[in-house]
PDB file of C-alpha atoms in Angstrom:
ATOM      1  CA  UNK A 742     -45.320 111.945 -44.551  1.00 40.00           C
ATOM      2  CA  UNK A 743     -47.146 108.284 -44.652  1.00 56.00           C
ATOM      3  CA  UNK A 744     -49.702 107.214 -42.610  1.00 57.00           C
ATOM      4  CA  UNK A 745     -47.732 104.064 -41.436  1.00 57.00           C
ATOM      5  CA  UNK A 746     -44.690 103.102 -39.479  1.00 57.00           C
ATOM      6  CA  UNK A 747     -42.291 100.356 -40.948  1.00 60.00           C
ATOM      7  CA  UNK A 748     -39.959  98.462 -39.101  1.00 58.00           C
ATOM      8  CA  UNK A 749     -37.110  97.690 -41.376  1.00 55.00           C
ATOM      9  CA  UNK A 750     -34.999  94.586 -40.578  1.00 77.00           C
ATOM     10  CA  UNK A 751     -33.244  91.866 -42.293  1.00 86.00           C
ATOM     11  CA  UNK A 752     -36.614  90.261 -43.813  1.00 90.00           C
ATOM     12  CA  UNK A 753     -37.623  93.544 -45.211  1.00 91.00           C
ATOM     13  CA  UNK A 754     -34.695  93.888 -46.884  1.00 90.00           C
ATOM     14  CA  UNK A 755     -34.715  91.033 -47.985  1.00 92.00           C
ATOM     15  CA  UNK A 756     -37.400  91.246 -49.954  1.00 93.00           C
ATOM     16  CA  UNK A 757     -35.937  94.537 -52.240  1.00 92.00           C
ATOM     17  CA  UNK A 758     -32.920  92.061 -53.091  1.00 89.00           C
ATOM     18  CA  UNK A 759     -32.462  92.387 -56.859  1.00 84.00           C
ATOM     19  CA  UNK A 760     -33.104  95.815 -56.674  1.00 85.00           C
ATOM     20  CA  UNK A 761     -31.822  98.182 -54.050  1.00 87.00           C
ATOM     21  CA  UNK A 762     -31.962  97.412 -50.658  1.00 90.00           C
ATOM     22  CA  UNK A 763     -31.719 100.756 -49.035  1.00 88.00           C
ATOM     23  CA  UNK A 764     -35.353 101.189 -49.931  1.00 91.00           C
ATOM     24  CA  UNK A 765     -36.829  98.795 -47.636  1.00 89.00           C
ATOM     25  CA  UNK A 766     -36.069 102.310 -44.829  1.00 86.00           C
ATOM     26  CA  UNK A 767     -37.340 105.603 -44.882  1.00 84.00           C
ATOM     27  CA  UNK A 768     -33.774 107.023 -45.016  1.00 85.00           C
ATOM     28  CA  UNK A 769     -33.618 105.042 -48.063  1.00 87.00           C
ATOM     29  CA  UNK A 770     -36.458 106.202 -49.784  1.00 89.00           C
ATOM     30  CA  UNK A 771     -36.034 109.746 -49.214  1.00 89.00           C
ATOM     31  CA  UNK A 772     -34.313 110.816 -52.678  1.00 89.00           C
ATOM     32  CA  UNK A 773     -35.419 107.690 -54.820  1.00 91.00           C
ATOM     33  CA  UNK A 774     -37.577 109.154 -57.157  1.00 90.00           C
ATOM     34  CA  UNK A 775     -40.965 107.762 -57.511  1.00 90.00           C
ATOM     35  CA  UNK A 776     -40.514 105.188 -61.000  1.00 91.00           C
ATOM     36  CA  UNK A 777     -37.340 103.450 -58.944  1.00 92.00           C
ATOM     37  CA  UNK A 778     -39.721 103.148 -55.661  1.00 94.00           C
ATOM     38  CA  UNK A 779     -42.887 101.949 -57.441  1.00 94.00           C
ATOM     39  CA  UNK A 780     -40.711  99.239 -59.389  1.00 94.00           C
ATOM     40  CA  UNK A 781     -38.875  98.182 -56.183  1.00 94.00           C
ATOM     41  CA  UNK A 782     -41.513  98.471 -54.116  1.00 96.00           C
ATOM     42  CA  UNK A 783     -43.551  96.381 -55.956  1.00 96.00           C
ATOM     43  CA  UNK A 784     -41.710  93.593 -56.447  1.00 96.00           C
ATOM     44  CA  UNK A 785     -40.160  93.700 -52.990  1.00 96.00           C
ATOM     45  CA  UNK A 786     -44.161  92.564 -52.458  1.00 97.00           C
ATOM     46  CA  UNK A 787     -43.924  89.664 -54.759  1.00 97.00           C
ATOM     47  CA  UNK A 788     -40.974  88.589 -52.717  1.00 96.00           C
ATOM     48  CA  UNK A 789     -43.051  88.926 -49.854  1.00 96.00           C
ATOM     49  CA  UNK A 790     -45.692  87.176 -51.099  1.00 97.00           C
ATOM     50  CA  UNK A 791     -43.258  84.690 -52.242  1.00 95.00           C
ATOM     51  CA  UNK A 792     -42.033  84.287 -48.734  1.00 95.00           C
ATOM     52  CA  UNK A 793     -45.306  83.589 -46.869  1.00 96.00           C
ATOM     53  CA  UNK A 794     -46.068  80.914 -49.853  1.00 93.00           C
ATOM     54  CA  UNK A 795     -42.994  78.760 -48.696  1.00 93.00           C
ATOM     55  CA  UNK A 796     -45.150  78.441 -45.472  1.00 94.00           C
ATOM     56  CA  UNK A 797     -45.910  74.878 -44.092  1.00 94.00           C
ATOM     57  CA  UNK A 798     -48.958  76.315 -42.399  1.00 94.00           C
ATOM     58  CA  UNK A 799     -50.194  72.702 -42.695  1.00 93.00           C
ATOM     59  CA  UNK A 800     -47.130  72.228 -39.875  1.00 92.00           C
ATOM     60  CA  UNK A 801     -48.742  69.761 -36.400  1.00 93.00           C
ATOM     61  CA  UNK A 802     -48.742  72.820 -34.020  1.00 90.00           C
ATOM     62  CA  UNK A 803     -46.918  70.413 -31.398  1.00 93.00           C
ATOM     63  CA  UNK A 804     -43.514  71.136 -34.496  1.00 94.00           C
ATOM     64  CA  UNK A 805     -43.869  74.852 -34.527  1.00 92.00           C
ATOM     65  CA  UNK A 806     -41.378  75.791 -32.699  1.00 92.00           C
ATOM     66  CA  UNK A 807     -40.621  79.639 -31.272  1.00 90.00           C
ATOM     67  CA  UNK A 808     -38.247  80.503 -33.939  1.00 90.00           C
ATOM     68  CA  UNK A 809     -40.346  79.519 -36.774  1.00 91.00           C
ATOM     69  CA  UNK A 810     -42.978  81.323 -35.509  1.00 90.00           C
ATOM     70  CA  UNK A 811     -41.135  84.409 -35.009  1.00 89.00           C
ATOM     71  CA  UNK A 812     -39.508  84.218 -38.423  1.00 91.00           C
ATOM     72  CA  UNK A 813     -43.162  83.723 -40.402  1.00 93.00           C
ATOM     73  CA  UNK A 814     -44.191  87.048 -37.964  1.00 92.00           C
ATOM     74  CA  UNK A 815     -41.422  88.696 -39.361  1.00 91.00           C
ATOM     75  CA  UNK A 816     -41.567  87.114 -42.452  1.00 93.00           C
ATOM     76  CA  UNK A 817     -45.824  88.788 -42.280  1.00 95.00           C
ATOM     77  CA  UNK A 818     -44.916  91.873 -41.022  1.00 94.00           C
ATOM     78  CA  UNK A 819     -42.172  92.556 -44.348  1.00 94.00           C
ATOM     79  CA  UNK A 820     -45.269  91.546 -46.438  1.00 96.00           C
ATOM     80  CA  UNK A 821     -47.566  94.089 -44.312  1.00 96.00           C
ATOM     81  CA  UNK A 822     -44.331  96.613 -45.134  1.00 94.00           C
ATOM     82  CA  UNK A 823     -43.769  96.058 -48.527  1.00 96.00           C
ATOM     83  CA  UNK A 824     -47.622  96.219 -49.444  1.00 97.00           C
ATOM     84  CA  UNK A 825     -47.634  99.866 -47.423  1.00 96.00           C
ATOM     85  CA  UNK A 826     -44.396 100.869 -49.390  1.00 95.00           C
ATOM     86  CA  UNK A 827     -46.725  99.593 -53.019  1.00 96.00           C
ATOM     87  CA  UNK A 828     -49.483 101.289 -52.065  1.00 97.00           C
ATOM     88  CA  UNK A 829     -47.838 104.667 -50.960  1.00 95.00           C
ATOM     89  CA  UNK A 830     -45.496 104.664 -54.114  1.00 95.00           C
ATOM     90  CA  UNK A 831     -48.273 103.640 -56.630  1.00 95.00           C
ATOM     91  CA  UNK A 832     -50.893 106.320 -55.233  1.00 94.00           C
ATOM     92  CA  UNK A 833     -47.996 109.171 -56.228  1.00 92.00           C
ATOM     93  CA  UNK A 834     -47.105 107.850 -58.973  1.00 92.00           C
ATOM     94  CA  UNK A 835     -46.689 109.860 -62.400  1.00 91.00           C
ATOM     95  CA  UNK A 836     -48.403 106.652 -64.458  1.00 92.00           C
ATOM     96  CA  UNK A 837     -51.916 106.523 -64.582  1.00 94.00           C
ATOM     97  CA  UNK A 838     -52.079 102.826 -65.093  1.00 94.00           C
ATOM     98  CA  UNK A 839     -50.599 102.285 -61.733  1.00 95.00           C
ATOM     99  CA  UNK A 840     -52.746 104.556 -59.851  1.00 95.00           C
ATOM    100  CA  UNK A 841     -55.390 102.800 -61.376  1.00 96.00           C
ATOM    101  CA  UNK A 842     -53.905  99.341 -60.329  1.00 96.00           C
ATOM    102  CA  UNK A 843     -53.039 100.345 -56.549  1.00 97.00           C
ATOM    103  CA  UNK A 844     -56.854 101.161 -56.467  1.00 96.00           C
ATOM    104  CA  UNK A 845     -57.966  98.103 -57.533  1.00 97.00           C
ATOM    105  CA  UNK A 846     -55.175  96.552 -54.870  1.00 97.00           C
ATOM    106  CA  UNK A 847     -56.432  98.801 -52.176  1.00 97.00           C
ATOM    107  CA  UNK A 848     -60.560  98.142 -52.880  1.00 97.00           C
ATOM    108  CA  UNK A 849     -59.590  94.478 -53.458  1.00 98.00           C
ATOM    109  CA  UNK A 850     -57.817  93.927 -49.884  1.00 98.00           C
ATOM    110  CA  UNK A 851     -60.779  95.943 -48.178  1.00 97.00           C
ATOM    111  CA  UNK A 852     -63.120  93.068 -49.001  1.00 97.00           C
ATOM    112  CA  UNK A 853     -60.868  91.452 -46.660  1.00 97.00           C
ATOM    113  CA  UNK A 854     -60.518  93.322 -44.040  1.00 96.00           C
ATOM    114  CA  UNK A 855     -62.650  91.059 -41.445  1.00 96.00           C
ATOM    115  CA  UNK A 856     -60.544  88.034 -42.121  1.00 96.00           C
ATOM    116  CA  UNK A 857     -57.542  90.409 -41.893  1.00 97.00           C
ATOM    117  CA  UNK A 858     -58.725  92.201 -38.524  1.00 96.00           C
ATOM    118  CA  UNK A 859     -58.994  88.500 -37.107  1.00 95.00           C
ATOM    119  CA  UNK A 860     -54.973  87.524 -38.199  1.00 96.00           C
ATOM    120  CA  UNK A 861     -53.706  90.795 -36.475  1.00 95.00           C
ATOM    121  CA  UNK A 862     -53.433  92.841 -39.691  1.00 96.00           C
ATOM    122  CA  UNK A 863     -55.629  95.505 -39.684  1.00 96.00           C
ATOM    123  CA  UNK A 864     -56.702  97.679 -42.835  1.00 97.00           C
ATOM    124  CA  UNK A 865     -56.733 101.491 -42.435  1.00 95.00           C
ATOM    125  CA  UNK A 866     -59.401 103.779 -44.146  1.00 92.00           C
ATOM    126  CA  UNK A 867     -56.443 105.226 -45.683  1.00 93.00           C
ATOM    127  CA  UNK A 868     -56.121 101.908 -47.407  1.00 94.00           C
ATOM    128  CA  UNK A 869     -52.334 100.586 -45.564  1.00 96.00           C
ATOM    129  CA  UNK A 870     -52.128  97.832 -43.373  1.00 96.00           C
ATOM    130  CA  UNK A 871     -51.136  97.749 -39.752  1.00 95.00           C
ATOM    131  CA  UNK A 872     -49.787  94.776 -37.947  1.00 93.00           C
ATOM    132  CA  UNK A 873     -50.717  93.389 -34.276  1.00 91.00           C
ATOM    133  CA  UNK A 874     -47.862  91.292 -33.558  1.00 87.00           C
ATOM    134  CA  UNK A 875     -49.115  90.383 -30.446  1.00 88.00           C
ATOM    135  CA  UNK A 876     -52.662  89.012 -31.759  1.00 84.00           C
ATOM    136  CA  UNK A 877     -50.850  87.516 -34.400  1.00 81.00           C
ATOM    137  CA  UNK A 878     -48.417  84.842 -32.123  1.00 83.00           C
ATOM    138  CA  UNK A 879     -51.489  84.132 -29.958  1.00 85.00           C
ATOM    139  CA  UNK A 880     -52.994  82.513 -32.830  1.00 87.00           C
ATOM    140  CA  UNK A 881     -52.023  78.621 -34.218  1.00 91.00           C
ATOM    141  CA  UNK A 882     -50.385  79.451 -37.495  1.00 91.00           C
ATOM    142  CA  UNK A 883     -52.484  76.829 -39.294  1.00 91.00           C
ATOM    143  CA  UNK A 884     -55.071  80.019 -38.882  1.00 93.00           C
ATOM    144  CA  UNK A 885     -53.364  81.915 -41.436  1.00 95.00           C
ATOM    145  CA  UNK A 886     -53.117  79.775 -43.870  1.00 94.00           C
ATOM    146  CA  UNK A 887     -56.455  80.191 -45.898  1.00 95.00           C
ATOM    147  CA  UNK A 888     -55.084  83.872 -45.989  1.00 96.00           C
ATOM    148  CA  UNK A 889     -51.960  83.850 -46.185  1.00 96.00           C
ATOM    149  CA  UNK A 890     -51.085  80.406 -48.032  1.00 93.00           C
ATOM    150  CA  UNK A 891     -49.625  80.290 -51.731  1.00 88.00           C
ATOM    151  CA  UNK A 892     -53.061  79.342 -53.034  1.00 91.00           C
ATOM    152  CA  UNK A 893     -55.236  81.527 -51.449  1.00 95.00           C
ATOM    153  CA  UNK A 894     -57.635  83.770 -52.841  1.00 97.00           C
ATOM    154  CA  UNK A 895     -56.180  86.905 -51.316  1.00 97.00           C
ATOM    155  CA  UNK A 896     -52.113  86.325 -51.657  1.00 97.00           C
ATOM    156  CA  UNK A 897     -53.364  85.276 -55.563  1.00 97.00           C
ATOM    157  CA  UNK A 898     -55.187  88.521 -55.585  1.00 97.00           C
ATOM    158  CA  UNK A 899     -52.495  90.444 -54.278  1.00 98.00           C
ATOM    159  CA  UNK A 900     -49.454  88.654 -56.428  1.00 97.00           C
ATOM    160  CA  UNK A 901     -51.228  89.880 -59.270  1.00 97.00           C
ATOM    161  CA  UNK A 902     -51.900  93.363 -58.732  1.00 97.00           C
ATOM    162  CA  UNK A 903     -48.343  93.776 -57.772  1.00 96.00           C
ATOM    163  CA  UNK A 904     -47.135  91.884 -61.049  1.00 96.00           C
ATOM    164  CA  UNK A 905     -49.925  94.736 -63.055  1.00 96.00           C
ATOM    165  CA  UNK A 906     -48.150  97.445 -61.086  1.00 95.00           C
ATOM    166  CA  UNK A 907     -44.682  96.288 -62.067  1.00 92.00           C
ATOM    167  CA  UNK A 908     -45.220  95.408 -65.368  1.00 93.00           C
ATOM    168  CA  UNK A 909     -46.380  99.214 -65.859  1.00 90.00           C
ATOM    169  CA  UNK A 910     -43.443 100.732 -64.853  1.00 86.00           C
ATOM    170  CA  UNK A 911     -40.941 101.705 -67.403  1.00 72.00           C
ATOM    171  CA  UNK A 912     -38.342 101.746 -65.045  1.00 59.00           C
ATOM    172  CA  UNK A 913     -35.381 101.697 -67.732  1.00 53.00           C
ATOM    173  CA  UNK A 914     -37.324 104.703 -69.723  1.00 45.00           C
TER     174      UNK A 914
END
């Protein structure tokens, strides 16, 4: 049983198109074996990652209007999802490599954790992320945008561990 709750919703699944949907919920999940999850799961991340990097978090705050607010916290929270669903997968998987990978992933996002803990998304001892909605819409959204932007440090740091994980899969094997 995982540490972490996901909320599955249209965004989530989104981000497991090209590959099977039904994994984005526990239900899902629950007879996938682990090579299918740890390929879907992590490039339902890079999706996510993709997502957050079409971001205008340069946007006046006066134009940010509800809606696009709530979609880039829904839009966060499938990243937050899909990054739990990586981590979980890769830490049972059968391959070494991507053990090794997700622990890199996992000691790499630690280092923000601070940053993180300030945007609403918190980082667990056990290594998965949690999301504050609530602390996350009381903030301007041009806060998350050294985080969270296409050329930031951490969504560059977190692209490519999911792209190592992936690319050490032999899914069709």
């Amino acid at each position: 049983m995982s540490s972490f709750s996901v909320n599955s919703n249209y965004y989530l699944r989104s981000m497991y198109a090209g590959t099977d949907r039904t994994l984005a919920s526990s239900s899902g999940r629950a007879n996938a074996d682990n090579k299918k999850l740890s390929y879907a799961d992590s490039k339902a991340l890079k999706n996510a990652i993709r997502a957050l990097g079409d971001v205008d978090f340069e946007m006046e705050e006066k134009d940010v209007t509800e809606s696009y607010k709530t979609k880039f916290s829904k839009e966060l929270r499938a990243f937050v999802d899909s990054y739990n669903y990586t981590l979980e997968s890769g830490k049972e998987s059968d391959n070494e490599d991507v053990r090794r990978e997700v622990k890199k992933m996992k000691k790499f996002t630690e280092k923000y954790g601070d940053r993180l803990e300030e945007l609403g998304v918190s980082v667990k001892t056990s290594g998965y992320l949690s999301y504050d909605n609530t602390k996350a819409n009381s903030l301007y959204l041009h806060s998350f945008g050294d985080t969270f932007g296409s050329d930031s440090e951490f969504m560059e740091g977190i692209s490519k561990y999911a792209s190592k994980i992936n690319k050490r899969i032999d899914y069709y094997a």
